[in-house]
Short mmCIF file of C-alpha atoms (C1' of nucleotides) in Angstrom, two decimals:
data_model
loop_
_atom_site.label_atom_id
_atom_site.label_comp_id
_atom_site.label_asym_id
_atom_site.label_seq_id
_atom_site.Cartn_x
_atom_site.Cartn_y
_atom_site.Cartn_z
CA UNK D 231 7.74 -34.61 -16.66
CA UNK D 232 9.13 -34.18 -13.17
CA UNK D 233 8.09 -36.49 -10.40
CA UNK D 234 6.20 -35.10 -7.42
CA UNK D 235 8.25 -34.33 -4.34
CA UNK D 236 6.58 -35.66 -1.19
CA UNK D 237 6.50 -33.36 1.86
CA UNK D 238 8.68 -35.79 3.83
CA UNK D 239 11.34 -35.67 1.13
CA UNK D 240 11.03 -31.92 0.54
CA UNK D 241 14.07 -29.80 1.29
CA UNK D 242 12.20 -26.50 1.36
CA UNK D 243 13.20 -25.35 4.82
CA UNK D 244 10.81 -22.39 4.95
CA UNK D 245 7.70 -24.29 3.93
CA UNK D 246 4.85 -23.40 6.21
CA UNK D 247 3.16 -26.77 5.93
CA UNK D 248 6.32 -28.69 6.68
CA UNK D 249 7.01 -26.47 9.67
CA UNK D 250 3.66 -26.52 11.44
CA UNK D 251 1.55 -29.29 9.99
CA UNK D 252 2.01 -32.61 11.75
CA UNK D 253 1.03 -36.29 11.82
CA UNK D 254 -1.82 -37.54 9.72
CA UNK D 255 -2.52 -34.13 8.18
CA UNK D 256 0.98 -33.77 6.83
CA UNK D 257 0.58 -37.23 5.28
CA UNK D 258 -2.81 -36.31 3.86
CA UNK D 259 -1.45 -33.09 2.37
CA UNK D 260 1.56 -34.89 0.98
CA UNK D 261 -0.55 -37.46 -0.83
CA UNK D 262 -3.46 -35.22 -1.84
CA UNK D 263 -1.50 -32.17 -2.96
CA UNK D 264 -0.82 -31.41 -6.60
CA UNK D 265 2.53 -30.20 -7.77
CA UNK D 266 3.01 -28.19 -10.93
CA UNK D 267 6.03 -26.92 -12.78
CA UNK D 268 6.07 -23.47 -14.37
CA UNK D 269 8.54 -21.89 -16.75
CA UNK D 270 9.57 -18.23 -16.55
CA UNK D 271 6.66 -16.10 -17.66
CA UNK D 272 3.97 -18.73 -17.00
CA UNK D 273 0.87 -17.70 -15.10
CA UNK D 274 0.27 -19.67 -11.88
CA UNK D 275 -3.09 -18.00 -11.52
CA UNK D 276 -4.91 -15.08 -13.08
CA UNK D 277 -6.96 -12.22 -11.70
CA UNK D 278 -10.64 -13.12 -11.74
CA UNK D 279 -10.14 -16.86 -12.00
CA UNK D 280 -11.81 -19.15 -9.51
CA UNK D 281 -9.77 -19.91 -6.44
CA UNK D 282 -9.74 -23.57 -5.43
CA UNK D 283 -6.90 -23.80 -2.95
CA UNK D 284 -3.61 -22.57 -1.62
CA UNK D 285 -0.25 -22.61 -3.39
CA UNK D 286 3.15 -23.14 -1.83
CA UNK D 287 6.34 -22.41 -3.75
CA UNK D 288 8.44 -25.53 -3.47
CA UNK D 289 11.29 -23.94 -5.37
CA UNK D 290 11.62 -20.92 -7.61
CA UNK D 291 10.38 -17.34 -7.74
CA UNK D 292 7.02 -15.72 -8.40
CA UNK D 293 5.75 -12.17 -8.78
CA UNK D 294 2.23 -11.23 -7.77
CA UNK D 295 1.14 -8.41 -10.03
CA UNK D 296 -1.79 -6.30 -10.99
CA UNK D 297 -2.12 -4.46 -14.28
CA UNK D 298 -2.13 -0.71 -13.88
CA UNK D 299 -3.79 1.76 -16.16
CA UNK D 300 -0.78 2.65 -18.27
CA UNK D 301 -0.47 -0.86 -19.63
CA UNK D 302 2.24 -1.66 -17.10
CA UNK D 303 2.16 -4.12 -14.28
CA UNK D 304 2.57 -3.27 -10.66
CA UNK D 305 4.30 -5.81 -8.48
CA UNK D 306 2.37 -6.34 -5.27
CA UNK D 307 4.68 -8.97 -3.84
CA UNK D 308 7.59 -11.17 -4.70
CA UNK D 309 7.76 -14.68 -3.30
CA UNK D 310 10.28 -17.49 -3.35
CA UNK D 311 11.02 -20.91 -1.83
CA UNK D 312 8.56 -22.01 0.85
CA UNK D 313 6.29 -18.96 0.54
CA UNK D 314 2.52 -19.19 0.51
CA UNK D 315 0.70 -17.97 -2.58
CA UNK D 316 -2.97 -17.18 -2.94
CA UNK D 317 -3.54 -16.87 0.79
CA UNK D 318 -5.05 -13.44 0.28
CA UNK D 319 -8.15 -14.90 -1.28
CA UNK D 320 -8.86 -17.50 1.37
CA UNK D 321 -12.53 -17.18 2.14
CA UNK D 322 -13.19 -15.67 -1.23
CA UNK D 323 -13.75 -17.33 -4.57
CA UNK D 324 -11.77 -15.23 -7.04
CA UNK D 325 -8.12 -14.30 -7.34
CA UNK D 326 -7.50 -10.59 -7.12
CA UNK D 327 -4.05 -10.62 -8.69
CA UNK D 328 -1.96 -12.40 -11.28
CA UNK D 329 0.89 -14.68 -10.20
CA UNK D 330 3.66 -15.11 -12.76
CA UNK D 331 6.78 -17.27 -12.53
CA UNK D 332 10.00 -15.22 -12.56
CA UNK D 333 12.09 -18.32 -13.17
CA UNK D 334 11.53 -22.06 -13.42
CA UNK D 335 9.30 -22.75 -10.46
CA UNK D 336 7.77 -25.74 -8.73
CA UNK D 337 4.49 -25.08 -6.92
CA UNK D 338 2.50 -27.30 -4.54
CA UNK D 339 -1.25 -26.89 -4.52
CA UNK D 340 -3.53 -27.81 -1.62
CA UNK D 341 -7.27 -27.79 -2.07
CA UNK D 342 -9.15 -25.36 0.21
CA UNK D 343 -11.15 -28.02 2.06
CA UNK D 344 -8.11 -30.00 3.11
CA UNK D 345 -6.35 -26.84 4.13
CA UNK D 346 -9.29 -25.72 6.24
CA UNK D 347 -9.51 -29.13 7.88
CA UNK D 348 -5.82 -28.92 8.77
CA UNK D 349 -6.36 -25.50 10.33
CA UNK D 350 -9.36 -26.72 12.28
CA UNK D 351 -7.57 -29.85 13.52
CA UNK D 352 -4.15 -28.47 14.39
CA UNK D 353 -4.44 -25.38 16.61
CA UNK D 354 -0.76 -24.67 16.37
CA UNK D 355 -0.96 -24.69 12.58
CA UNK D 356 -3.88 -22.25 12.69
CA UNK D 357 -2.27 -19.96 15.24
CA UNK D 358 0.99 -19.77 13.34
CA UNK D 359 -0.94 -19.03 10.21
CA UNK D 360 -2.53 -16.13 12.06
CA UNK D 361 0.91 -14.89 13.04
CA UNK D 362 2.04 -15.26 9.43
CA UNK D 363 -0.90 -13.17 8.26
CA UNK D 364 -0.17 -10.54 10.88
CA UNK D 365 3.39 -10.27 9.58
CA UNK D 366 2.27 -10.10 5.96
CA UNK D 367 -0.22 -7.41 6.84
CA UNK D 368 2.42 -5.38 8.62
CA UNK D 369 4.78 -5.66 5.66
CA UNK D 370 2.05 -4.67 3.25
CA UNK D 371 0.98 -1.67 5.29
CA UNK D 372 4.56 -0.53 5.52
CA UNK D 373 4.67 -0.84 1.74
CA UNK D 374 1.63 1.45 1.56
CA UNK D 375 3.57 3.90 3.65
CA UNK D 376 6.71 3.60 1.57
CA UNK D 377 5.04 3.95 -1.78
CA UNK D 378 3.18 6.99 -0.58
CA UNK D 379 6.24 8.70 0.81
CA UNK D 380 9.37 7.66 -1.01
CA UNK D 381 10.91 9.44 -3.94
CA UNK D 382 12.22 7.62 -7.00
CA UNK D 383 15.71 7.16 -5.65
CA UNK D 384 14.34 5.57 -2.50
CA UNK D 385 11.83 3.44 -4.34
CA UNK D 386 14.47 1.93 -6.61
CA UNK D 387 16.79 1.36 -3.66
CA UNK D 388 13.94 -0.32 -1.79
CA UNK D 389 13.21 -2.54 -4.79
CA UNK D 390 16.76 -3.86 -4.68
CA UNK D 391 16.74 -4.33 -0.93
CA UNK D 392 13.51 -6.26 -1.39
CA UNK D 393 14.86 -8.41 -4.23
CA UNK D 394 17.98 -9.04 -2.20
CA UNK D 395 15.86 -10.12 0.78
CA UNK D 396 13.76 -12.51 -1.26
CA UNK D 397 16.33 -14.02 -3.64
CA UNK D 398 19.68 -13.19 -2.10
CA UNK D 399 22.96 -13.01 -3.95
CA UNK D 400 25.56 -15.52 -5.03
CA UNK D 401 27.98 -15.66 -2.11
CA UNK D 402 31.07 -15.55 -4.31
CA UNK D 403 30.12 -13.05 -7.01
CA UNK D 404 27.53 -11.01 -5.03
CA UNK D 405 25.35 -11.26 -8.12
CA UNK D 406 21.62 -11.01 -7.44
CA UNK D 407 19.97 -14.42 -7.91
CA UNK D 408 17.38 -13.01 -10.27
CA UNK D 409 17.61 -11.19 -13.59
CA UNK D 410 15.01 -8.63 -14.45
CA UNK D 411 14.83 -6.09 -17.24
CA UNK D 412 14.46 -2.37 -16.51
CA UNK D 413 10.74 -2.53 -17.05
CA UNK D 414 10.33 -5.30 -14.49
CA UNK D 415 12.46 -3.47 -11.94
CA UNK D 416 10.30 -0.42 -12.57
CA UNK D 417 7.21 -2.52 -11.89
CA UNK D 418 8.61 -3.52 -8.51
CA UNK D 419 9.72 0.01 -7.62
CA UNK D 420 6.62 1.66 -9.00
CA UNK D 421 8.29 3.80 -11.64
CA UNK D 422 9.32 3.83 -15.29
CA UNK D 423 12.22 1.98 -16.94
CA UNK D 424 13.86 5.33 -17.77
CA UNK D 425 14.00 6.31 -14.13
CA UNK D 426 15.38 2.89 -13.24
CA UNK D 427 18.23 3.41 -15.70
CA UNK D 428 19.05 6.79 -14.23
CA UNK D 429 19.00 5.50 -10.67
CA UNK D 430 21.12 2.46 -11.53
CA UNK D 431 23.58 4.85 -13.06
CA UNK D 432 23.69 6.85 -9.85
CA UNK D 433 23.97 3.74 -7.69
CA UNK D 434 26.84 2.48 -9.78
CA UNK D 435 28.66 5.80 -9.46
CA UNK D 436 28.18 5.55 -5.72
CA UNK D 437 29.65 2.02 -5.73
CA UNK D 438 26.45 0.54 -4.34
CA UNK D 439 25.94 -1.81 -7.25
CA UNK D 440 27.70 -2.94 -10.40
CA UNK D 441 25.97 -3.63 -13.70
CA UNK D 442 26.94 -6.34 -16.17
CA UNK D 443 24.16 -6.13 -18.75
CA UNK D 444 21.24 -7.54 -16.80
CA UNK D 445 23.24 -9.11 -14.05
CA UNK D 446 23.47 -6.90 -11.02
CA UNK D 447 26.02 -7.18 -8.26
CA UNK D 448 24.99 -5.82 -4.91
CA UNK D 449 28.16 -4.27 -3.54
CA UNK D 450 26.72 -2.48 -0.55
CA UNK D 451 23.33 -3.58 0.82
CA UNK D 452 23.78 -1.41 3.87
CA UNK D 453 24.22 1.62 1.63
CA UNK D 454 21.02 0.81 -0.23
CA UNK D 455 19.16 0.35 3.04
CA UNK D 456 20.37 3.72 4.22
CA UNK D 457 18.76 5.31 1.21
CA UNK D 458 15.45 3.86 2.29
CA UNK D 459 14.57 6.16 5.13
CA UNK D 460 13.05 4.68 8.25
CA UNK D 461 13.19 1.20 6.83
CA UNK D 462 11.93 -1.09 9.54
CA UNK D 463 10.39 -4.34 8.37
CA UNK D 464 11.75 -6.18 11.42
CA UNK V 41 -16.39 6.94 34.87
CA UNK V 42 -18.38 4.64 32.65
CA UNK V 43 -19.19 1.14 33.72
CA UNK V 44 -17.79 -1.77 31.75
CA UNK V 45 -20.10 -3.34 29.18
CA UNK V 46 -20.03 -7.14 29.41
CA UNK V 47 -19.85 -9.09 26.16
CA UNK V 48 -23.26 -10.62 26.78
CA UNK V 49 -24.80 -7.18 27.14
CA UNK V 50 -22.84 -5.64 24.27
CA UNK V 51 -24.80 -4.39 21.28
CA UNK V 52 -21.85 -4.20 18.93
CA UNK V 53 -23.19 -6.39 16.18
CA UNK V 54 -19.93 -6.60 14.22
CA UNK V 55 -17.72 -7.60 17.14
CA UNK V 56 -15.50 -10.47 16.14
CA UNK V 57 -15.35 -11.94 19.63
CA UNK V 58 -19.08 -11.87 20.07
CA UNK V 59 -19.57 -13.48 16.67
CA UNK V 60 -17.15 -16.38 16.87
CA UNK V 61 -16.06 -16.86 20.44
CA UNK V 62 -18.31 -19.20 22.40
CA UNK V 63 -18.99 -20.79 25.77
CA UNK V 64 -16.46 -20.55 28.54
CA UNK V 65 -14.03 -18.46 26.47
CA UNK V 66 -16.57 -15.75 25.82
CA UNK V 67 -17.21 -15.64 29.56
CA UNK V 68 -13.49 -15.54 30.30
CA UNK V 69 -12.96 -12.73 27.84
CA UNK V 70 -15.94 -10.84 29.17
CA UNK V 71 -14.66 -10.95 32.74
CA UNK V 72 -10.96 -10.58 32.03
CA UNK V 73 -11.08 -7.88 29.36
CA UNK V 74 -10.40 -4.25 30.13
CA UNK V 75 -12.49 -1.49 28.69
CA UNK V 76 -11.24 2.04 28.20
CA UNK V 77 -12.83 5.25 27.10
CA UNK V 78 -11.01 7.68 24.82
CA UNK V 79 -11.88 11.23 23.83
CA UNK V 80 -11.33 12.61 20.32
CA UNK V 81 -7.61 13.00 19.74
CA UNK V 82 -6.54 10.53 22.46
CA UNK V 83 -3.93 7.93 21.59
CA UNK V 84 -5.09 4.33 22.03
CA UNK V 85 -1.57 3.14 21.36
CA UNK V 86 1.65 4.62 20.04
CA UNK V 87 4.23 3.46 17.52
CA UNK V 88 7.08 1.71 19.31
CA UNK V 89 5.17 1.00 22.49
CA UNK V 90 5.02 -2.53 23.83
CA UNK V 91 2.10 -4.54 22.60
CA UNK V 92 0.30 -6.53 25.27
CA UNK V 93 -2.94 -7.54 23.64
CA UNK V 94 -5.66 -6.96 21.11
CA UNK V 95 -8.13 -4.09 21.01
CA UNK V 96 -11.73 -4.18 19.87
CA UNK V 97 -13.69 -1.01 19.22
CA UNK V 98 -16.87 -1.33 21.20
CA UNK V 99 -18.18 1.96 19.88
CA UNK V 100 -16.62 4.97 18.17
CA UNK V 101 -14.02 5.63 15.51
CA UNK V 102 -10.27 5.31 15.31
CA UNK V 103 -7.60 6.21 12.77
CA UNK V 104 -4.43 4.17 12.49
CA UNK V 105 -1.69 6.52 11.35
CA UNK V 106 2.00 6.78 10.74
CA UNK V 107 3.91 10.04 10.69
CA UNK V 108 5.35 10.84 7.29
CA UNK V 109 8.41 12.88 6.62
CA UNK V 110 6.72 16.20 5.95
CA UNK V 111 5.36 16.41 9.46
CA UNK V 112 2.02 15.10 8.32
CA UNK V 113 0.33 11.88 9.21
CA UNK V 114 -0.64 9.21 6.82
CA UNK V 115 -3.78 7.28 7.58
CA UNK V 116 -3.20 3.57 7.17
CA UNK V 117 -6.66 2.49 8.16
CA UNK V 118 -9.88 3.76 9.63
CA UNK V 119 -11.86 1.56 11.99
CA UNK V 120 -15.20 1.79 13.73
CA UNK V 121 -17.66 -0.26 15.81
CA UNK V 122 -16.69 -3.91 16.25
CA UNK V 123 -13.37 -3.64 14.39
CA UNK V 124 -10.17 -5.24 15.62
CA UNK V 125 -7.25 -2.97 16.41
CA UNK V 126 -3.63 -3.91 16.88
CA UNK V 127 -3.99 -7.27 15.15
CA UNK V 128 -1.12 -6.40 12.83
CA UNK V 129 1.37 -6.80 15.62
CA UNK V 130 0.19 -10.16 16.86
CA UNK V 131 3.31 -12.25 17.28
CA UNK V 132 5.42 -9.14 17.64
CA UNK V 133 6.09 -7.01 20.67
CA UNK V 134 5.92 -3.44 19.41
CA UNK V 135 3.22 -1.40 17.75
CA UNK V 136 4.14 -0.18 14.30
CA UNK V 137 1.55 2.57 14.06
CA UNK V 138 -0.31 5.10 16.15
CA UNK V 139 -4.00 4.65 16.86
CA UNK V 140 -5.92 7.86 17.58
CA UNK V 141 -9.59 8.28 18.49
CA UNK V 142 -11.53 10.26 15.88
CA UNK V 143 -14.46 10.71 18.24
CA UNK V 144 -15.44 9.56 21.71
CA UNK V 145 -14.59 5.88 21.62
CA UNK V 146 -14.95 2.86 23.85
CA UNK V 147 -12.32 0.15 23.40
CA UNK V 148 -12.14 -3.40 24.78
CA UNK V 149 -8.70 -4.83 25.45
CA UNK V 150 -7.89 -8.54 25.58
CA UNK V 151 -4.51 -9.69 26.80
CA UNK V 152 -2.50 -11.68 24.22
CA UNK V 153 -2.33 -14.92 26.25
CA UNK V 154 -6.07 -15.18 26.67
CA UNK V 155 -6.59 -14.33 23.02
CA UNK V 156 -4.14 -17.03 21.93
CA UNK V 157 -5.81 -19.58 24.21
CA UNK V 158 -9.16 -18.75 22.65
CA UNK V 159 -7.71 -19.25 19.16
CA UNK V 160 -6.16 -22.54 20.17
CA UNK V 161 -9.31 -23.83 21.84
CA UNK V 162 -11.95 -22.73 19.35
CA UNK V 163 -11.03 -23.82 15.81
CA UNK V 164 -13.89 -21.88 14.30
CA UNK V 165 -12.68 -18.72 16.03
CA UNK V 166 -9.17 -19.26 14.67
CA UNK V 167 -10.32 -20.09 11.17
CA UNK V 168 -12.57 -17.06 10.95
CA UNK V 169 -9.73 -14.94 12.20
CA UNK V 170 -7.65 -16.29 9.33
CA UNK V 171 -10.42 -15.33 6.91
CA UNK V 172 -10.56 -11.88 8.50
CA UNK V 173 -6.83 -11.45 7.99
CA UNK V 174 -7.09 -12.60 4.40
CA UNK V 175 -9.72 -9.94 3.78
CA UNK V 176 -7.67 -7.25 5.51
CA UNK V 177 -4.65 -8.21 3.48
CA UNK V 178 -6.59 -8.03 0.25
CA UNK V 179 -7.94 -4.61 1.14
CA UNK V 180 -4.50 -3.37 2.05
CA UNK V 181 -2.91 -4.65 -1.13
CA UNK V 182 -5.61 -3.03 -3.15
CA UNK V 183 -4.82 0.17 -1.28
CA UNK V 184 -1.18 -0.23 -2.35
CA UNK V 185 -2.41 -0.45 -5.89
CA UNK V 186 -4.71 2.52 -5.56
CA UNK V 187 -2.21 4.82 -3.94
CA UNK V 188 0.34 3.98 -6.59
CA UNK V 189 -2.00 4.57 -9.47
CA UNK V 190 -4.66 7.08 -8.60
CA UNK V 191 -4.49 10.79 -9.29
CA UNK V 192 -5.57 13.39 -6.74
CA UNK V 193 -9.15 13.52 -7.89
CA UNK V 194 -9.44 9.77 -7.54
CA UNK V 195 -7.66 9.66 -4.20
CA UNK V 196 -9.96 12.22 -2.65
CA UNK V 197 -13.01 10.45 -4.08
CA UNK V 198 -11.72 7.17 -2.68
CA UNK V 199 -11.19 8.75 0.73
CA UNK V 200 -14.87 9.72 0.86
CA UNK V 201 -16.04 6.33 -0.37
CA UNK V 202 -13.90 4.81 2.37
CA UNK V 203 -15.20 7.15 5.08
CA UNK V 204 -18.72 6.49 3.88
CA UNK V 205 -18.12 2.72 4.09
CA UNK V 206 -16.73 2.89 7.60
CA UNK V 207 -18.95 5.51 9.23
CA UNK V 208 -21.93 5.81 6.94
CA UNK V 209 -24.25 8.79 6.68
CA UNK V 210 -27.26 10.01 8.60
CA UNK V 211 -30.20 8.43 6.77
CA UNK V 212 -32.26 11.62 6.80
CA UNK V 213 -29.68 14.32 6.10
CA UNK V 214 -27.11 12.20 4.18
CA UNK V 215 -24.48 13.88 6.34
CA UNK V 216 -21.32 11.85 6.86
CA UNK V 217 -21.17 10.54 10.45
CA UNK V 218 -17.69 11.94 10.99
CA UNK V 219 -16.25 15.44 10.82
CA UNK V 220 -12.68 15.90 9.69
CA UNK V 221 -10.74 19.00 8.76
CA UNK V 222 -9.08 19.37 5.35
CA UNK V 223 -5.76 18.26 6.74
CA UNK V 224 -7.23 15.04 8.11
CA UNK V 225 -9.02 14.29 4.84
CA UNK V 226 -5.72 14.88 3.09
CA UNK V 227 -4.07 12.40 5.44
CA UNK V 228 -6.60 9.76 4.43
CA UNK V 229 -6.36 10.54 0.73
CA UNK V 230 -2.61 10.97 0.74
CA UNK V 231 -2.48 14.57 -0.37
CA UNK V 232 -2.41 18.15 0.91
CA UNK V 233 -5.25 20.21 2.42
CA UNK V 234 -5.07 22.60 -0.53
CA UNK V 235 -5.74 19.84 -3.01
CA UNK V 236 -8.61 18.57 -0.84
CA UNK V 237 -10.22 22.01 -0.97
CA UNK V 238 -9.92 22.12 -4.74
CA UNK V 239 -11.36 18.64 -5.17
CA UNK V 240 -14.24 19.30 -2.79
CA UNK V 241 -14.99 22.37 -4.81
CA UNK V 242 -15.11 20.28 -7.97
CA UNK V 243 -17.22 17.57 -6.34
CA UNK V 244 -19.69 20.17 -5.13
CA UNK V 245 -19.99 21.66 -8.59
CA UNK V 246 -20.67 18.17 -9.88
CA UNK V 247 -23.42 17.69 -7.25
CA UNK V 248 -21.60 14.71 -5.74
CA UNK V 249 -21.36 16.29 -2.30
CA UNK V 250 -22.51 19.37 -0.43
CA UNK V 251 -20.40 21.28 2.08
CA UNK V 252 -21.72 22.95 5.22
CA UNK V 253 -18.56 24.14 6.94
CA UNK V 254 -17.07 20.82 8.10
CA UNK V 255 -20.18 18.76 7.66
CA UNK V 256 -20.29 16.96 4.38
CA UNK V 257 -23.37 15.55 2.73
CA UNK V 258 -22.80 12.67 0.37
CA UNK V 259 -25.29 13.28 -2.43
CA UNK V 260 -24.08 10.66 -4.87
CA UNK V 261 -21.95 7.77 -3.61
CA UNK V 262 -22.26 6.00 -6.93
CA UNK V 263 -20.77 9.01 -8.66
CA UNK V 264 -17.83 9.06 -6.26
CA UNK V 265 -17.28 5.35 -6.79
CA UNK V 266 -17.26 5.86 -10.54
CA UNK V 267 -14.40 8.29 -10.14
CA UNK V 268 -12.39 5.56 -8.46
CA UNK V 269 -11.44 3.46 -11.45
CA UNK V 270 -11.58 -0.29 -11.09
CA UNK V 271 -12.74 -0.04 -7.54
CA UNK V 272 -13.42 -3.58 -6.40
CA UNK V 273 -13.15 -4.18 -2.70
CA UNK V 274 -16.31 -6.24 -3.04
"C1'" DC O 93 -19.59 41.60 20.60
"C1'" DC O 94 -15.22 42.31 18.96
"C1'" DA O 95 -10.45 40.84 18.36
"C1'" DA O 96 -7.37 37.22 17.54
"C1'" DA O 97 -6.40 32.86 15.89
"C1'" DA O 98 -7.22 28.99 13.14
"C1'" DG O 99 -8.84 26.96 9.16
"C1'" DA O 100 -10.47 27.09 4.24
"C1'" DA O 101 -10.18 28.64 -0.35
"C1'" DT O 102 -7.77 30.11 -4.37
"C1'" DG O 103 -4.21 31.78 -7.47
"C1'" DA O 104 0.97 31.72 -8.61
"C1'" DT O 105 5.21 29.29 -8.53
"C1'" DT O 106 8.25 25.45 -8.04
"C1'" DT O 107 9.49 20.77 -8.21
"C1'" DA O 108 9.55 15.97 -9.14
"C1'" DT O 109 8.53 12.61 -12.18
"C1'" DA O 110 6.50 10.86 -16.39
"C1'" DT O 111 6.60 11.11 -21.12
"C1'" DC O 112 8.73 11.74 -25.46
"C1'" DA O 113 12.47 11.38 -28.66
"C1'" DG O 114 16.73 10.07 -30.28
"C1'" DT O 115 21.03 7.30 -30.00
"C1'" DG O 116 23.68 3.41 -28.95
"C1'" DA O 117 24.45 -1.37 -27.49
"C1'" DA O 118 23.28 -6.06 -27.24
"C1'" DT O 119 20.86 -10.00 -29.00
"C1'" DG O 120 18.82 -12.81 -32.27
"C1'" DT O 121 18.15 -14.20 -37.20
"C1'" DA O 122 18.60 -14.83 -42.29
"C1'" DT X 189 28.48 -11.32 -41.61
"C1'" DA X 190 24.99 -8.19 -42.13
"C1'" DC X 191 20.45 -6.87 -40.84
"C1'" DA X 192 16.61 -6.37 -37.80
"C1'" DT X 193 14.75 -6.16 -33.38
"C1'" DT X 194 14.71 -5.32 -28.78
"C1'" DC X 195 16.39 -3.17 -24.84
"C1'" DA X 196 19.17 0.37 -22.34
"C1'" DC X 197 20.57 4.87 -21.88
"C1'" DT X 198 20.21 9.90 -21.87
"C1'" DG X 199 18.72 14.50 -22.85
"C1'" DA X 200 14.57 17.57 -23.65
"C1'" DT X 201 9.87 18.57 -22.72
"C1'" DA X 202 5.41 18.25 -20.57
"C1'" DT X 203 2.53 17.59 -16.62
"C1'" DA X 204 0.65 16.76 -12.21
"C1'" DA X 205 0.93 17.83 -7.71
"C1'" DA X 206 3.29 20.14 -3.82
"C1'" DT X 207 4.49 24.33 -1.99
"C1'" DC X 208 4.02 29.11 -1.22
"C1'" DA X 209 1.43 33.32 -0.63
"C1'" DT X 210 -2.72 35.82 -0.08
"C1'" DT X 211 -7.38 36.58 0.97
"C1'" DC X 212 -11.55 35.19 2.98
"C1'" DT X 213 -14.24 32.70 6.52
"C1'" DT X 214 -15.13 30.52 10.68
"C1'" DT X 215 -14.26 29.60 15.35
"C1'" DT X 216 -12.61 30.79 19.90
"C1'" DG X 217 -11.67 33.54 23.86
"C1'" DG X 218 -11.71 37.70 26.48
#
DNA sequence: CCAAAAGAATGATTTATATCAGTGAATGTA
DNA sequence: TACATTCACTGATATAAATCATTCTTTTGG
């Protein structure tokens, strides 16, 4: 059993609460929040379940997925340290997606009422939340565009650019800080594991990446980005 | 030249400002806002242009589009009376999409500074804006899911359910309150005009719709919704 | 009112991707 | 170590949708 990390002691630099919530409300959140630990594969929440509050990833990685009709899962979003989770359902009562830990992950949970009170009491917190939503919305709509227009090669390239953005690589080895099987990569890219294999093969031949079983070294991010036409999430 | 409709005199029942903005800020917005009239086909804003404020559709219809790589346009969103426009770019300086009038449309424009001040000063306004964003985000992510998973038949059915939601039908004739050509329907559905023709043919044979040149009567919304599997934007 | 242009409909062909099937490699287990 | 299981790879086939081509219909302009 891990001990709870208080907001004041938290090292998560990207945490929205830590950044914009101040004074008594930060204290309140710090004392009233729950913190849970999840192992790889654990569900943080499930589609259809009742939504009671907002989650913040203290440390780790999470995929937000929705089952598609071929028995596969489609990845809607990938989130890591400091990211907000479950913010889509604010104002609603049910989760619309599943959130699954991609690695060992620590998640803070703030009950809706307290979160609303913080928004109502700290204008700057509320306004920055609005800006955050605007950014998320823009990213998501660009994803609509991409998924509608990209071919397989581009989709797989985009998946790796995305994973690289969210998790980054080990500075020394250039190895991606997350290991996924071909199926999971396919879920992110929106294609089948077979196509992922073929594309990885191509990318390796083009010296964009290097495979060591499931470990993947990103040799040339720029090259991958070039494959993704008109890529312009800021 | 039309005369400007003040917020107090405005009949737009769904307008976000009118609903949640109160007191002095509603007055300020009413006096400081600009109001512009656009004819069908006019651009309200263009991709890449500098973003100076938020738009509200007082009356009419607008499509938010992005050019795709085959020279077509992909419809990201359709908006009508009372809807917010350009909220995706709040906190940014450039528009990411084009907004084009689908019919004669009246649009209110509120400069970013005034809008931010209103958010900061009226917690309820800010919080409801957050809820609005959460809903938009959910809808958009569901659209990601749909576009990734639906076949042509389902996409075209979904396009009509969507158009029906946004514009509705004439109560007496059941005619959809918007006329689009096959190309434009294809842009909404994410397919080609040829496929739209084929699907409309099918739908007519199934007594779901009835075509009169460009006018379309929606005979059976329920039936169209059934085609869209797992449709659940509340 | 007729001619020209634009749009809609429909069949034929091509193309991209998913699916299927088989083989090989890695991993875990008795 | 051998065996079983899972996953990755790769070629062959099937399929859905885009594209192309043609005809038919509607709209527009002189």
